[in-house]
CSV table of C-alpha atoms and ligand atoms in Angstrom, one decimal:
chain,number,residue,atom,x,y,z
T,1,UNK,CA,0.0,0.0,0.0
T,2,UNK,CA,1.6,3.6,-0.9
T,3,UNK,CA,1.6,6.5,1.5
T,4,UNK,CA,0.4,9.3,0.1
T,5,UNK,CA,3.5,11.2,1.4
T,6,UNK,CA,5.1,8.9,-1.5
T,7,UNK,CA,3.5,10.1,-4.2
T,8,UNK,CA,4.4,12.3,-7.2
T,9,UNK,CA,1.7,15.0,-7.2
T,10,UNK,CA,1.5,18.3,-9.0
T,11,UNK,CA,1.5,21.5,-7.1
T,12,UNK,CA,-1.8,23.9,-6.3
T,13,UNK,CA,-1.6,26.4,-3.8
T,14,UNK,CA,-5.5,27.1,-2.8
T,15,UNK,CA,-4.3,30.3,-1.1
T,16,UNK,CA,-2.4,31.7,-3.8
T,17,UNK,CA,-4.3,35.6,-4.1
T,18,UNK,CA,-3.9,35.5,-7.7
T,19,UNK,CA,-6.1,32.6,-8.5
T,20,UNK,CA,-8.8,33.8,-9.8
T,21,UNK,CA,-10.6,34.2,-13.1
T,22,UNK,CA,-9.5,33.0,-15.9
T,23,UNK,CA,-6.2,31.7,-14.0
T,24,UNK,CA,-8.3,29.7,-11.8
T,25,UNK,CA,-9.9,28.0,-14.5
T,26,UNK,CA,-6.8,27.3,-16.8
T,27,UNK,CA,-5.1,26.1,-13.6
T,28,UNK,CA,-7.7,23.7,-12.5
T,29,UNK,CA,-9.1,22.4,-15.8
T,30,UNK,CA,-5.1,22.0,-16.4
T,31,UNK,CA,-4.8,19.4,-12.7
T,32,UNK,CA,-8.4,17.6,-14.1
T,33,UNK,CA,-6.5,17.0,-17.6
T,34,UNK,CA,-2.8,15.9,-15.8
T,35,UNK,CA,-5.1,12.7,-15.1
T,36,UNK,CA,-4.6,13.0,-11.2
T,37,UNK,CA,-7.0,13.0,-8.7
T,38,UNK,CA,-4.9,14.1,-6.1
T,39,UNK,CA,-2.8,17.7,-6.1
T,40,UNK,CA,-0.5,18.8,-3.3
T,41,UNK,CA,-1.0,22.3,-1.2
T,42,UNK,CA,1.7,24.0,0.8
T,43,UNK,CA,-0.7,23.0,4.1
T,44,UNK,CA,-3.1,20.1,3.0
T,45,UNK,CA,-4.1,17.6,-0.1
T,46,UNK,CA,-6.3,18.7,-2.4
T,47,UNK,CA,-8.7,16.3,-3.9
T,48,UNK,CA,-9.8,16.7,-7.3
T,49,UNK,CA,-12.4,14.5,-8.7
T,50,UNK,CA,-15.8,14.1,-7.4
T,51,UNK,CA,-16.2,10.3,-6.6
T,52,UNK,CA,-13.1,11.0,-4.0
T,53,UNK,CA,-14.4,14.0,-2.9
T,54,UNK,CA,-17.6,12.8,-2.0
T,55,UNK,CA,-15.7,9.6,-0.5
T,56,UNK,CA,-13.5,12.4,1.9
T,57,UNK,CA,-16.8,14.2,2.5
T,58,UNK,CA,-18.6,11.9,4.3
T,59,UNK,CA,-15.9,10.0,5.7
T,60,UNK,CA,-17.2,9.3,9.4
T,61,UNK,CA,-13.3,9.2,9.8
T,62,UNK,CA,-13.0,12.7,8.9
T,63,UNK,CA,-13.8,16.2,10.6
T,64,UNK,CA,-14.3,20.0,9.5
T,65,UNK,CA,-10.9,21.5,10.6
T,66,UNK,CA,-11.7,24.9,11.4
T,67,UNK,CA,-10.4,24.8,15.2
T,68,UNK,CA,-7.2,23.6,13.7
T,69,UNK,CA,-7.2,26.6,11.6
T,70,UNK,CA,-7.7,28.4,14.2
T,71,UNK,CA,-4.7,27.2,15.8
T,72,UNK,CA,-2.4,27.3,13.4
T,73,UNK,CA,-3.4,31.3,12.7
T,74,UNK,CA,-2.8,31.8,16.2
T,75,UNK,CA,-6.6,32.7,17.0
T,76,UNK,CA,-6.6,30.7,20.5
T,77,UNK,CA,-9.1,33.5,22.3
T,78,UNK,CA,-11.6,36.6,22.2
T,79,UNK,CA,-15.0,36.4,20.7
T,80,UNK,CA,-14.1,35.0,17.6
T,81,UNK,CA,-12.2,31.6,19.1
T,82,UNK,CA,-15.8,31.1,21.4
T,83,UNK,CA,-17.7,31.2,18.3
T,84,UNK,CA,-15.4,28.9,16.2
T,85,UNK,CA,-15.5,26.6,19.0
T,86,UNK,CA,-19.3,27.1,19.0
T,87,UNK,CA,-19.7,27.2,15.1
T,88,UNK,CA,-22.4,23.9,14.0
T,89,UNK,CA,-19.2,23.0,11.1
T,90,UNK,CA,-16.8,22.5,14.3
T,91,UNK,CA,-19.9,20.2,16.3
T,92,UNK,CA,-18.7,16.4,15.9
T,93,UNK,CA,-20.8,12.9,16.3
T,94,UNK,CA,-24.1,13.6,19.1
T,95,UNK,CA,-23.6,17.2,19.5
T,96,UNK,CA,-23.4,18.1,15.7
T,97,UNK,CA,-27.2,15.6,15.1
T,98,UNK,CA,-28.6,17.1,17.7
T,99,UNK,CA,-27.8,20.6,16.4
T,100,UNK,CA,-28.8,19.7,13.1
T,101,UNK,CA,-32.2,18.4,14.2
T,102,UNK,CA,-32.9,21.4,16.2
T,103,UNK,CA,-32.1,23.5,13.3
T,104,UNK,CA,-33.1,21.6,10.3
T,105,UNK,CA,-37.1,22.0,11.0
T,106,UNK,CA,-36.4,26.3,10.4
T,107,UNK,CA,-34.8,25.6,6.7
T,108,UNK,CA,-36.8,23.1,4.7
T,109,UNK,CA,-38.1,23.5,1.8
T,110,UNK,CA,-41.2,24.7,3.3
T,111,UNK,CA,-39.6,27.0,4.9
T,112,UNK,CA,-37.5,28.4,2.4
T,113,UNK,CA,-40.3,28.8,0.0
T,114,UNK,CA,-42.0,30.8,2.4
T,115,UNK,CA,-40.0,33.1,2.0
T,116,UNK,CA,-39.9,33.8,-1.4
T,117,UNK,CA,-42.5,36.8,-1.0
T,118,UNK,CA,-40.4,38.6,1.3
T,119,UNK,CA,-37.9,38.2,-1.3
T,120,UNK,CA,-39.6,39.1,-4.2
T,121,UNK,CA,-40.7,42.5,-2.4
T,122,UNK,CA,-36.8,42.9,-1.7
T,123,UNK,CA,-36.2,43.0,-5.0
T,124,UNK,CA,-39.2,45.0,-6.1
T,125,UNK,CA,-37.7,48.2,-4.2
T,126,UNK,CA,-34.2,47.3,-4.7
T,127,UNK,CA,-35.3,47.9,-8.7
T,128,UNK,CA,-37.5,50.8,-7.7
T,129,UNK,CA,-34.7,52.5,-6.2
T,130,UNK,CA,-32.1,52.0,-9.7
T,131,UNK,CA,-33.1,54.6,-11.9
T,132,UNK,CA,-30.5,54.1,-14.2
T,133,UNK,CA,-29.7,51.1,-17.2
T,134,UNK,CA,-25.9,51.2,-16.2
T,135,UNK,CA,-24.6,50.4,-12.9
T,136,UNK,CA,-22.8,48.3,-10.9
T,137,UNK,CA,-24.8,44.7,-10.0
T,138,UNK,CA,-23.0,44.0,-7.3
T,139,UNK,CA,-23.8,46.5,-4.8
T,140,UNK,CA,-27.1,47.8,-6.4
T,141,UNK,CA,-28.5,44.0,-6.5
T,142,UNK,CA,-26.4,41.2,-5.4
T,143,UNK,CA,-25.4,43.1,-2.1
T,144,UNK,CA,-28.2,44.0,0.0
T,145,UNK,CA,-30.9,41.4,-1.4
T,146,UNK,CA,-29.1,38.6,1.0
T,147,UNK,CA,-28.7,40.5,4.0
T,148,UNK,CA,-32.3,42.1,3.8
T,149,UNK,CA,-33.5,38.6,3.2
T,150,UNK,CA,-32.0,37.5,6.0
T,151,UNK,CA,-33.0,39.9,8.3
T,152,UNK,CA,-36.5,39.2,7.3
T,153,UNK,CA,-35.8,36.1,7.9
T,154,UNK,CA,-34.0,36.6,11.3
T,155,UNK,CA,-37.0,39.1,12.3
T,156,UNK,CA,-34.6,41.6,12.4
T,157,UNK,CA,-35.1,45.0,11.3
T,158,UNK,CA,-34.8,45.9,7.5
T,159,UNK,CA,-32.2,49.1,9.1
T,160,UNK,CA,-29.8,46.7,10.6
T,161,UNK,CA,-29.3,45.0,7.2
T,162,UNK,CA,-26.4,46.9,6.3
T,163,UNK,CA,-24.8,46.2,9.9
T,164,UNK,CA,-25.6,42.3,9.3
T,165,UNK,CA,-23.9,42.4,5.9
T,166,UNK,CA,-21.1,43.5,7.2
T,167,UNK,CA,-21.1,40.8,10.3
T,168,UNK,CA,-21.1,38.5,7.9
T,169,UNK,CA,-18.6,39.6,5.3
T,170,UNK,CA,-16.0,39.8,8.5
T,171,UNK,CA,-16.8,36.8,10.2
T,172,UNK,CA,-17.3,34.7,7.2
T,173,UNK,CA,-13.5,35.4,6.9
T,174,UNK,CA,-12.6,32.7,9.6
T,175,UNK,CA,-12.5,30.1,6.9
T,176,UNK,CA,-9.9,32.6,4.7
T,177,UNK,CA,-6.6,31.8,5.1
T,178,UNK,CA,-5.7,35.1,3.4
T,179,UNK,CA,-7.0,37.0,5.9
T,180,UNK,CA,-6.4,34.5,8.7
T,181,UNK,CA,-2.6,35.5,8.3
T,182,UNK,CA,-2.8,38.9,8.6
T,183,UNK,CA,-2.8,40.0,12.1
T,184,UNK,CA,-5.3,43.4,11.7
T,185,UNK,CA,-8.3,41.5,10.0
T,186,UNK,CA,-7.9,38.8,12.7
T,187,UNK,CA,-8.4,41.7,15.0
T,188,UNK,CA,-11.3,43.6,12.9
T,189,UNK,CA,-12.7,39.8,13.4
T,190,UNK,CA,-12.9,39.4,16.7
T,191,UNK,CA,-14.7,42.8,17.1
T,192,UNK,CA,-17.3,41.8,14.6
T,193,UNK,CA,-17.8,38.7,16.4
T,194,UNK,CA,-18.6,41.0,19.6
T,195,UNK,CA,-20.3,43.7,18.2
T,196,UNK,CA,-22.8,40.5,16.8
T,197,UNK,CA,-23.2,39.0,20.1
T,198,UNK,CA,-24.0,42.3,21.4
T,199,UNK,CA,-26.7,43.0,19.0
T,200,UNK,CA,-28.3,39.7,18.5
T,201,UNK,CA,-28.8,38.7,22.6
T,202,UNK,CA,-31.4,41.4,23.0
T,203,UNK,CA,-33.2,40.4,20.0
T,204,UNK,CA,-33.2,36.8,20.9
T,205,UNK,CA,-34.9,38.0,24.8
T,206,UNK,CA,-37.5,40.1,22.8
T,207,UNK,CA,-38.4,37.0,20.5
T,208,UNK,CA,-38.8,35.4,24.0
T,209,UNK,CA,-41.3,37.8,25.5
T,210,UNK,CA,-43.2,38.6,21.8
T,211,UNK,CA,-42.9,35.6,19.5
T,212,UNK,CA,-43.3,36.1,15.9
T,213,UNK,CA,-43.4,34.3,12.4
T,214,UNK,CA,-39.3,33.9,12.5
T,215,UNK,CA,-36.0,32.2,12.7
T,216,UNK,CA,-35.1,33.1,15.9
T,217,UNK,CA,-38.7,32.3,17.1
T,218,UNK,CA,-39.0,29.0,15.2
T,219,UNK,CA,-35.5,28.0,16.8
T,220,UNK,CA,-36.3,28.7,20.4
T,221,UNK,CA,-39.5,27.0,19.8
T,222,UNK,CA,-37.7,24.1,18.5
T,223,UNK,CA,-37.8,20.8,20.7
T,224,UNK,CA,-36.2,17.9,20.1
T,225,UNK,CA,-37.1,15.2,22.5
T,226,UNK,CA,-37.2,17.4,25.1
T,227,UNK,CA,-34.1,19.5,24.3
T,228,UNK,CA,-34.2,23.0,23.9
T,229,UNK,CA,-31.4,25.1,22.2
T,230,UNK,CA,-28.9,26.6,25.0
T,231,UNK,CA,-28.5,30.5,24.8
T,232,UNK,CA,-25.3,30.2,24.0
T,233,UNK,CA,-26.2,27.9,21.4
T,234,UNK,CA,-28.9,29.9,19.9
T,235,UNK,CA,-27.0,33.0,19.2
T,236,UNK,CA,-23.8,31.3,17.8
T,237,UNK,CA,-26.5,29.8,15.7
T,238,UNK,CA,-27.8,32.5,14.4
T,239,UNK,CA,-24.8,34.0,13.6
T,240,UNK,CA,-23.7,30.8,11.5
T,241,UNK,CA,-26.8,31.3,9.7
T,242,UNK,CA,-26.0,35.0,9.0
T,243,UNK,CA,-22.2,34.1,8.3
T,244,UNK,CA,-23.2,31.5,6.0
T,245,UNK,CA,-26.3,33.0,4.5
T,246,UNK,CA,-25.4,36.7,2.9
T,247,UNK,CA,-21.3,36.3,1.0
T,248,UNK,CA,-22.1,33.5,-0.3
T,249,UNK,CA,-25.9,33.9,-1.8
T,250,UNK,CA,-24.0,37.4,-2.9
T,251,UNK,CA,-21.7,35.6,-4.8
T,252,UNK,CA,-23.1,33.2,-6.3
T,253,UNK,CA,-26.0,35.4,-8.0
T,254,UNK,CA,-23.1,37.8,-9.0
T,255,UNK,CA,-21.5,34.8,-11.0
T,256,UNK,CA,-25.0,33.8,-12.4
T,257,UNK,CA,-25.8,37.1,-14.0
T,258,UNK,CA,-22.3,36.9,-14.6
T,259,UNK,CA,-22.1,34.2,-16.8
T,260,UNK,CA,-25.3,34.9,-18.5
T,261,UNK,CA,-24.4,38.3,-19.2
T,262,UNK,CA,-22.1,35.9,-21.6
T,263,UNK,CA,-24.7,34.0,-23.0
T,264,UNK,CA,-27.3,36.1,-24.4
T,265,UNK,CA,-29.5,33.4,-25.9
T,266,UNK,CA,-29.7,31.6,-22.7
T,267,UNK,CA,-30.6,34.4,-20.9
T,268,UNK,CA,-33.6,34.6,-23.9
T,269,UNK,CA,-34.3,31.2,-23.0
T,270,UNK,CA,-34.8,31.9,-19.4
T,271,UNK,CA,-37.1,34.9,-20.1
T,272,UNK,CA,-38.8,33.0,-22.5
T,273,UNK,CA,-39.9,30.0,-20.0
T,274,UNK,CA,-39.1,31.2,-16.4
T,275,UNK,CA,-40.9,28.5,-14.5
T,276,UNK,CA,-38.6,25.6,-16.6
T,277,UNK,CA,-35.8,27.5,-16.8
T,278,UNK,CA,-34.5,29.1,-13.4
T,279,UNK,CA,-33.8,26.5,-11.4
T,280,UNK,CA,-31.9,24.6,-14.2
T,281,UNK,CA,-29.7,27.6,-14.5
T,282,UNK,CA,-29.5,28.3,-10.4
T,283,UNK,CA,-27.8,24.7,-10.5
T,284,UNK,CA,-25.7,24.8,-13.4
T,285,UNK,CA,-24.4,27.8,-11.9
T,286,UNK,CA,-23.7,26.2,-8.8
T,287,UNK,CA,-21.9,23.8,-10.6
T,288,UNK,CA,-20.1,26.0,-13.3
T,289,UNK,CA,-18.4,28.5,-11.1
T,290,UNK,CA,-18.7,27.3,-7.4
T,291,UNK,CA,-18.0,30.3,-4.7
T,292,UNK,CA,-17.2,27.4,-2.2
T,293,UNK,CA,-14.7,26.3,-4.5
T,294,UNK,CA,-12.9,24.3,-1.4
T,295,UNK,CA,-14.0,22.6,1.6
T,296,UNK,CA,-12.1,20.9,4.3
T,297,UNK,CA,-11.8,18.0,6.2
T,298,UNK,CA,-9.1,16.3,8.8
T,299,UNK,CA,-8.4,12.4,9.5
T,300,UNK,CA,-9.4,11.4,12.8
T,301,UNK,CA,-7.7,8.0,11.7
T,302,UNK,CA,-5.7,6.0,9.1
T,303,UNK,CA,-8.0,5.8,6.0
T,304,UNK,CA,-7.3,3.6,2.8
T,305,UNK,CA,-8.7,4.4,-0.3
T,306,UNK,CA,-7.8,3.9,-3.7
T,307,UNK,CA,-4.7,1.7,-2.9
T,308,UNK,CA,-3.5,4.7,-0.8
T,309,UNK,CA,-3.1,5.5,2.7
T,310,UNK,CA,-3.9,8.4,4.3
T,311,UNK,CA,-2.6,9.0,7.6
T,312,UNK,CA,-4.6,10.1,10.4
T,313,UNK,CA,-4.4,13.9,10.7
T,314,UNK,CA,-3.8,14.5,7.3
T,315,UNK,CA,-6.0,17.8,5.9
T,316,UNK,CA,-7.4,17.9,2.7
T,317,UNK,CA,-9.6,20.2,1.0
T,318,UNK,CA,-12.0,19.2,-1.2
T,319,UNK,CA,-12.4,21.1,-4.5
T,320,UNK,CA,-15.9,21.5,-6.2
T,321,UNK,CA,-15.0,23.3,-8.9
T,322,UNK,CA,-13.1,20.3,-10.6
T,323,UNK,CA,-15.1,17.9,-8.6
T,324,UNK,CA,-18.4,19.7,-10.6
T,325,UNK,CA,-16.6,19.1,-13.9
T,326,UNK,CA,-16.3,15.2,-13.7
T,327,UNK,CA,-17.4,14.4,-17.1
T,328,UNK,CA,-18.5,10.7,-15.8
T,329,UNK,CA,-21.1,12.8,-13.6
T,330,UNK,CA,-22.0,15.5,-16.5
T,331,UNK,CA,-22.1,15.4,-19.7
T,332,UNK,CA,-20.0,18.2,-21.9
T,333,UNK,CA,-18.9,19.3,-18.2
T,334,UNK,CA,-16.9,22.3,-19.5
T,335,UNK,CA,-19.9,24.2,-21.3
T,336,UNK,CA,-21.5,26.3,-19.1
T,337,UNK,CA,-25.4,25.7,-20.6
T,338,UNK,CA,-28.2,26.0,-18.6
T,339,UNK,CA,-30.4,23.8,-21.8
T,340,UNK,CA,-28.5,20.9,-20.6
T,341,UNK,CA,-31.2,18.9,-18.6
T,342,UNK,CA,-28.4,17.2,-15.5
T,343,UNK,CA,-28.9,16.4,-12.2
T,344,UNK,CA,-29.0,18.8,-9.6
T,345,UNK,CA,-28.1,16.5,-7.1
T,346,UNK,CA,-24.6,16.0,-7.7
T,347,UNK,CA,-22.2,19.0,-8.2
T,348,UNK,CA,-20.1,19.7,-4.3
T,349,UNK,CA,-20.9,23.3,-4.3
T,350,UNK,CA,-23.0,22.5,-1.5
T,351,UNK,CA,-20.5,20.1,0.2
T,352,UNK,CA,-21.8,16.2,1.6
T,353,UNK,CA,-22.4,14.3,4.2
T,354,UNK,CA,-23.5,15.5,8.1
T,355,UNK,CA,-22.3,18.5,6.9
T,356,UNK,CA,-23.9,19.4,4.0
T,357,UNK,CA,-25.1,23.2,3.7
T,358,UNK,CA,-28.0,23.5,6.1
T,359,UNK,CA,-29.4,26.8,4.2
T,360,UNK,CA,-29.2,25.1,0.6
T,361,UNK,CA,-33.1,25.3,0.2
T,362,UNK,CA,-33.0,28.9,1.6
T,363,UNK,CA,-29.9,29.9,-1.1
T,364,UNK,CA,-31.6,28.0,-4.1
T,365,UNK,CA,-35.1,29.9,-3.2
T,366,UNK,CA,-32.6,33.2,-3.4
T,367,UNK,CA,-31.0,32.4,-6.2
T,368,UNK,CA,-33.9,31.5,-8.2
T,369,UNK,CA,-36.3,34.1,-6.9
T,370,UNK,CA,-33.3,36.8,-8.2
T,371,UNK,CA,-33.1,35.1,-11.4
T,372,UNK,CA,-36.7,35.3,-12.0
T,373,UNK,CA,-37.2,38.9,-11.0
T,374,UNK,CA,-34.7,39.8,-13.4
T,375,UNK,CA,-35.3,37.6,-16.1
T,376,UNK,CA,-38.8,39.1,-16.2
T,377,UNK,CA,-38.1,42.5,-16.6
T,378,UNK,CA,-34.2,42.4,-18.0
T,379,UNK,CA,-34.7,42.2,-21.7
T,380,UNK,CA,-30.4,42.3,-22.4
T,381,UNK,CA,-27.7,42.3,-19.7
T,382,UNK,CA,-24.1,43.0,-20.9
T,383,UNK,CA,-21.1,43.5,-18.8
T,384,UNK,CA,-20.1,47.0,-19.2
T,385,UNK,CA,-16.3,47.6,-18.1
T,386,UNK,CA,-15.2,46.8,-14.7
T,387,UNK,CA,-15.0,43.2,-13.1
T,388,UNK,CA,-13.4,43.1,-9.6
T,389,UNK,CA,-13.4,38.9,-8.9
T,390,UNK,CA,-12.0,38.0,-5.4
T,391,UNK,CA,-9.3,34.8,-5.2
T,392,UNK,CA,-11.1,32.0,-4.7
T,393,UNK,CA,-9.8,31.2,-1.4
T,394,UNK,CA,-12.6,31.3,1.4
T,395,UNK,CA,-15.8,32.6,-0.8
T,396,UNK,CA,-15.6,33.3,-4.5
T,397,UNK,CA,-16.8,36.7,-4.6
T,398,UNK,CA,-16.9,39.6,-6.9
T,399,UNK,CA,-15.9,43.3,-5.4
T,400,UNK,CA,-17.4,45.2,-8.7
T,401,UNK,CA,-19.4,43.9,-11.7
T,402,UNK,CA,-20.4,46.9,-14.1
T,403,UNK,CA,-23.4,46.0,-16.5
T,404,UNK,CA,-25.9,47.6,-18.8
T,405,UNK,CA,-29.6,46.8,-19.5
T,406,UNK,CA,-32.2,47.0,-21.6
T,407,UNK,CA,-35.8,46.4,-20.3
G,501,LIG,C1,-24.9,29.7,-2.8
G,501,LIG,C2,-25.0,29.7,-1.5
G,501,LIG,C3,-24.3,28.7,-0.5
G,501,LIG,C4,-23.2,27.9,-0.7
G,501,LIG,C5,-22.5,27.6,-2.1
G,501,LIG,C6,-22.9,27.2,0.5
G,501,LIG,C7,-21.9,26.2,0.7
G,501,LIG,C8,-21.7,25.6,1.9
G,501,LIG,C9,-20.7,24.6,2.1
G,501,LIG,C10,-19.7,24.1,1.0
G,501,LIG,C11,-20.7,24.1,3.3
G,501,LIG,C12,-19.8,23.1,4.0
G,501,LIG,C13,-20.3,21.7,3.7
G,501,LIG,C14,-19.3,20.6,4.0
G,501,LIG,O1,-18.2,20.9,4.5
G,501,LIG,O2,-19.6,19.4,3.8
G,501,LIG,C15,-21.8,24.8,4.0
G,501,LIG,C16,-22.2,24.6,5.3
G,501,LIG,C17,-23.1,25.5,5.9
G,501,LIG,N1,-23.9,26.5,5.4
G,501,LIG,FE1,-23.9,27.0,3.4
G,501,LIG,N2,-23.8,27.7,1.5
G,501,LIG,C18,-24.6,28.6,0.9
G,501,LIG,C19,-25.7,29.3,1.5
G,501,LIG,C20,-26.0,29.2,2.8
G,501,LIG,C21,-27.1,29.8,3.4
G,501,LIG,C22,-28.2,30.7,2.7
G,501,LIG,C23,-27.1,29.5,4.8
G,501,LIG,C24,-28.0,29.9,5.9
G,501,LIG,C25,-29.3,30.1,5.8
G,501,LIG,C26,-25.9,28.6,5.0
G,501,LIG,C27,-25.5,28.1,6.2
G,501,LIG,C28,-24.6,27.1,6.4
G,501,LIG,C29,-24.3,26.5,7.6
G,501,LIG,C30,-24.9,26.8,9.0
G,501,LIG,C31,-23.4,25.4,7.4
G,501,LIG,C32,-22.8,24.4,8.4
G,501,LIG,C33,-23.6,23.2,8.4
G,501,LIG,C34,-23.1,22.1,9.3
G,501,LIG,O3,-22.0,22.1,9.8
G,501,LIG,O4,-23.9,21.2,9.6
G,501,LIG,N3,-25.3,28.4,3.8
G,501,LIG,N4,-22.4,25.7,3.1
């Protein structure tokens, strides 16, 4: 049996600032065509196809590593190491289900689709207020329609939206090793994580004394066999479900109109059948151009797969983005096409196994409820000059994204 130490892998460096764009895909298209399924990063493996990631993914011998992150970052106090100890990703075995199941009932489905009103108004007054056919997406559009949804669906007021967004942007950055290593964001971090705590406590006690039709009062409703959440565990919660629920629903819709900007007569063909056609192209975008283009996992133990052993304690991260491109999953994996009938099951973008993305229904409702809006009053969308994409370490984002209409 080979160690994986032994092998002869090529080099990515997930962290490298510059990997973005067009890089990023010329780099990672070039690992898928190399023929390995394995590539080696300065601090962990990085596994490429999809079977294998899936395999690493649900791995009961495997863990999220985000307190050894922490650790190795030096973040070993404050607000912000109580809330990565807290954080549902860090939970393992009993503690993790029993999380789940006291959160799960507040995001089905159901509960997502509930909201799709509230979101459609959102982005009734968010194109009220634009006024103009040139501007830039990002922070007219895909900016504040995630953090005002998720107040909404917090119960929190719409003014605090802007506060919330930038909770999230700052915490969200825990999982960033670019801004892990640099000592005045890790800083900026740990007062966002107090500043949250501050804010959200009081909110929780009102939801107490004046229930209403809301997270926060759905989750300290929420019983499971006998057990209620812990205060401590219901604000940390909350705040994973802010953290998790604004950069990256920003992101993502940023990439959609992105790439179908690009594509003008799939963009017709959206407009053209709405009710067929948005969610098909939600999850192809999910699949083409993943903002969680890595997620992480540790060894607990030895594991053997593949004629290889992998030592316990070994990290790898898990990439989507080549993972999504795995042509035995997908056929012509390379075209980004949202008339391509495929499974929207199987891309990673959403991770697998016990940790798989609690707020998918709630980001797919998003995602397609922005797609629709748009496609039904966007007759043409071009980009029009400047687009700002972030590295794809931590979330795939896009700073800036210039466009033009036509209605
Ligand atoms: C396009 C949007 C989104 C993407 C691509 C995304 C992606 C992910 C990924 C990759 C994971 C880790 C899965 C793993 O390691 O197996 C995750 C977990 C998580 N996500 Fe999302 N997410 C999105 C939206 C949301 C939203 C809207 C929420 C909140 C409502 C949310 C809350 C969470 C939470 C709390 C976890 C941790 C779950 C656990 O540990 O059990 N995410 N997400």
């Amino acid at each position: 049996m080979t160690v994986v130490t032994e092998l002869d892998l090529p080099e990515l460096d997930p962290a490298d600032p510059g990997l973005s764009g067009w890089r990023w895909h010329v780099e990672a298209n070039g690992l898928l065509d190399s023929g390995n399924w394995l590539a080696q990063g300065p601090l962990s493996l990085v596994v490429l196809d999809r079977e294998a990631g899936e395999f690493f993914l649900r791995s009961k011998s495997a863990e999220f590593p985000g307190q050894l992150i922490a650790d190795l970052f030096g973040v070993k106090d404050g607000p912000l190491r109580e809330q990565i100890d807290a954080n549902i990703i860090n939970r393992r075995g009993d503690d993790h289900r029993r999380l789940r199941s006291l959160v799960n009932p507040a995001l089905t489905p159901r509960a997502a689709n509930g909201w799709r009103p509230a979101m459609r108004e959102i982005l009734e007054s968010l194109w009220v207020e634009l006024e103009t056919d040139q501007f830039d997406f990002v922070s007219r559009f895909s900016r504040p329609y995630p953090s005002q949804t998720i107040a909404r669906v917090m119960g929190a007021p719409a003014s605090d939206a802007q506060r919330l967004h930038d909770w999230s942007e700052w915490i969200q950055r825990q999982f960033d090793p670019i801004a892990l290593s640099d000592p005045e964001m890790v800083q900026t971090m740990q007062a966002k994580v107090a500043e949250f705590y501050e804010w959200v406590d009081p909110l929780i006690e009102k939801r107490r004394d004046l229930p209403a039709d809301d997270l926060i009062t759905t989750l300290i409703r929420t019983e499971e066999e006998g057990e209620r959440l812990s205060d401590q565990e219901l604000r940390n919660l909350v705040l994973n479900i802010l953290v998790g629920g604004v950069d990256t629903t920003q992101s993502q819709l940023s990439h959609a109109v992105r790439l179908l900007a690009g594509k003008p007569d799939q963009w017709q063909a959206l407009r053209e059948d709405p009710d067929e056609m948005v969610a098909r192209a939600v999850s192809e975008v999910l699949r083409f151009e993943p903002i969680t283009a890595f997620t992480a996992r540790q060894l607990t133990e030895e594991v053997e797969y593949r004629d290889v052993s992998f030592p316990a304690g070994t990290l790898l991260l898990v990439c989507s983005f080549t993972g999504n491109r795995d042509p035995e999953a997908f056929e012509d994996p390379q075209e980004f096409n949202i008339l391509t009938e495929r499974d929207r099951t199987r891309p990673l973008t959403f991770g697998a196994g016990i940790h798989y993305c609690v707020g998918a229904n709630l980001a797919r409702a998003e995602l397609e409820e922005g797609l629709r809006f748009l496609a039904e009053h966007v007759e043409k969308i071009e980009l029009n000059g400047l687009t700002e994409l972030q590295a794809v370490s931590g979330i795939y984002g896009i700073d800036r994204m210039d466009v033009r209409i036509r209605t």
